């Protein structure tokens, strides 16, 4: 299994905290992770974890659907629809 992780740069202050915890958990489970910086990198992933607001999650949704990648959104924004 290969998991991608995307963190909206707007929430850069959360980067060390969240990415370290997520990477550590997947490393212990022997699951490969990739830090995604743009939507073109999602090909070949099984799951994409998106840390950001609703807009960030929606910006990746269509690319994930077209490439058969499951998406898990973690809301870091204010509204959270």
Coordinates of C-alpha atoms in Angstrom, one line a residue:
X1 CA 0.0 0.0 0.0
X2 CA 1.2 3.5 -0.8
X3 CA -0.2 6.5 0.9
X4 CA 0.3 10.2 -0.1
X5 CA 0.1 13.0 2.4
X6 CA -0.7 16.6 1.3
X7 CA -0.6 19.6 3.7
X8 CA -1.8 22.9 2.6
X9 CA 1.1 25.4 2.9
X10 CA -1.4 27.8 4.6
X11 CA -1.2 25.4 7.6
X12 CA 2.6 25.1 7.6
X13 CA 2.8 25.6 11.4
X14 CA 1.0 22.2 11.7
X15 CA 3.5 20.5 9.4
X16 CA 6.0 19.2 11.9
X17 CA 3.4 18.1 14.4
X18 CA 1.0 16.3 12.0
X19 CA 3.4 14.9 9.4
X20 CA 5.7 13.4 12.1
X21 CA 2.9 11.6 13.8
X22 CA 1.4 10.4 10.5
X23 CA 4.7 9.3 9.0
X24 CA 5.7 7.5 12.2
X25 CA 2.5 5.6 12.4
X26 CA 2.7 4.4 8.8
X27 CA 6.4 3.6 9.1
X28 CA 5.8 1.4 12.1
X29 CA 3.1 -0.4 10.0
X30 CA 5.5 -0.7 7.1
X31 CA 3.4 1.3 4.8
X32 CA 5.1 3.5 2.2
X33 CA 4.3 7.2 2.3
X34 CA 4.9 10.1 -0.1
X35 CA 4.8 13.8 0.7
X36 CA 2.6 15.2 -2.1
X37 CA 3.2 18.8 -3.2
X38 CA 0.8 18.9 -6.2
X39 CA -2.1 16.9 -7.7
X40 CA 0.1 15.4 -10.5
X41 CA 1.9 13.2 -7.9
X42 CA -1.2 11.2 -6.9
X43 CA -0.9 8.6 -9.7
X44 CA -0.1 5.2 -8.2
X45 CA -1.3 6.0 -4.7
X46 CA -3.9 3.9 -2.9
X47 CA -4.9 6.7 -0.5
X48 CA -4.3 10.4 -0.3
X49 CA -4.6 12.1 3.1
X50 CA -5.3 15.8 2.6
X51 CA -4.7 18.2 5.6
X52 CA -6.4 21.5 4.9
X53 CA -9.7 23.2 4.6
X54 CA -12.7 22.3 2.4
X55 CA -11.2 24.1 -0.6
X56 CA -8.0 22.1 -0.3
X57 CA -9.8 18.8 -0.1
X58 CA -12.0 19.7 -3.1
X59 CA -9.1 20.7 -5.2
X60 CA -7.7 17.2 -5.0
X61 CA -11.1 15.4 -5.2
X62 CA -11.5 15.3 -9.0
X63 CA -7.9 14.1 -9.6
X64 CA -8.3 11.4 -7.0
X65 CA -11.6 10.3 -8.6
X66 CA -10.0 10.2 -12.1
X67 CA -7.0 8.1 -10.8
X68 CA -8.9 5.8 -8.5
X69 CA -7.3 7.1 -5.4
X70 CA -9.3 7.1 -2.2
X71 CA -9.1 10.5 -0.3
X72 CA -9.2 11.1 3.4
X73 CA -9.7 14.8 4.3
X74 CA -8.6 16.2 7.6
X75 CA -10.1 19.6 8.2
X76 CA -7.6 22.2 9.4
X77 CA -9.8 25.1 8.3
X78 CA -12.4 27.1 10.1
X79 CA -15.7 26.1 8.6
X80 CA -15.6 22.4 7.9
X81 CA -18.5 21.6 5.7

